[in-house]
Coordinates of C-alpha atoms in Angstrom, one line a residue:
M1 CA 23.0 -52.4 -30.4
L2 CA 19.6 -53.9 -30.8
N3 CA 19.2 -57.4 -31.9
R4 CA 16.7 -58.3 -34.7
L5 CA 13.8 -59.1 -32.4
E6 CA 14.3 -56.0 -30.3
F7 CA 14.5 -53.9 -33.4
S8 CA 11.3 -55.4 -34.8
N9 CA 9.5 -54.6 -31.6
E10 CA 10.7 -51.0 -31.7
V11 CA 9.5 -50.7 -35.3
Y12 CA 6.2 -52.3 -34.4
K13 CA 5.6 -49.8 -31.6
S14 CA 6.5 -46.9 -33.9
T15 CA 4.0 -47.8 -36.7
E16 CA 1.0 -46.3 -35.0
L17 CA 2.9 -43.1 -34.4
Y18 CA 4.1 -43.1 -38.0
H19 CA 0.6 -43.4 -39.4
F20 CA -0.7 -40.8 -36.9
Q21 CA 1.9 -38.2 -38.0
K22 CA 2.1 -39.2 -41.6
L23 CA -0.1 -36.4 -43.0
K24 CA 1.7 -33.8 -40.8
L25 CA 5.0 -35.1 -42.0
L26 CA 3.9 -34.9 -45.6
R27 CA 2.9 -31.3 -45.2
V28 CA 6.3 -30.4 -43.7
L29 CA 8.5 -32.3 -46.0
N30 CA 8.9 -31.7 -49.7
K31 CA 7.7 -34.3 -52.1
K32 CA 11.1 -35.9 -52.7
N33 CA 11.8 -36.4 -49.0
A34 CA 8.3 -37.7 -48.4
I35 CA 8.8 -40.4 -51.1
Q36 CA 12.2 -41.3 -49.5
M37 CA 10.5 -41.6 -46.1
D38 CA 7.8 -43.9 -47.5
R39 CA 10.4 -46.1 -49.2
A40 CA 12.4 -46.4 -45.9
Y41 CA 9.2 -47.3 -44.1
F42 CA 8.1 -50.0 -46.5
Y43 CA 11.6 -51.5 -46.6
L44 CA 11.2 -52.1 -42.9
M45 CA 7.8 -53.8 -43.3
P46 CA 9.2 -57.3 -44.0
I47 CA 11.0 -57.2 -40.6
L48 CA 7.7 -57.0 -38.7

């Protein structure tokens, strides 16, 4: 299991990929799921 610092680093590395694919993801997902994904993403932001 990742400790907090390792997890933060993994989230940080994934942010560029998240932004790069966000529009594609929003096209694929329905509106409700897209909103849930954004909430999950922003809940992780304070960890960074």
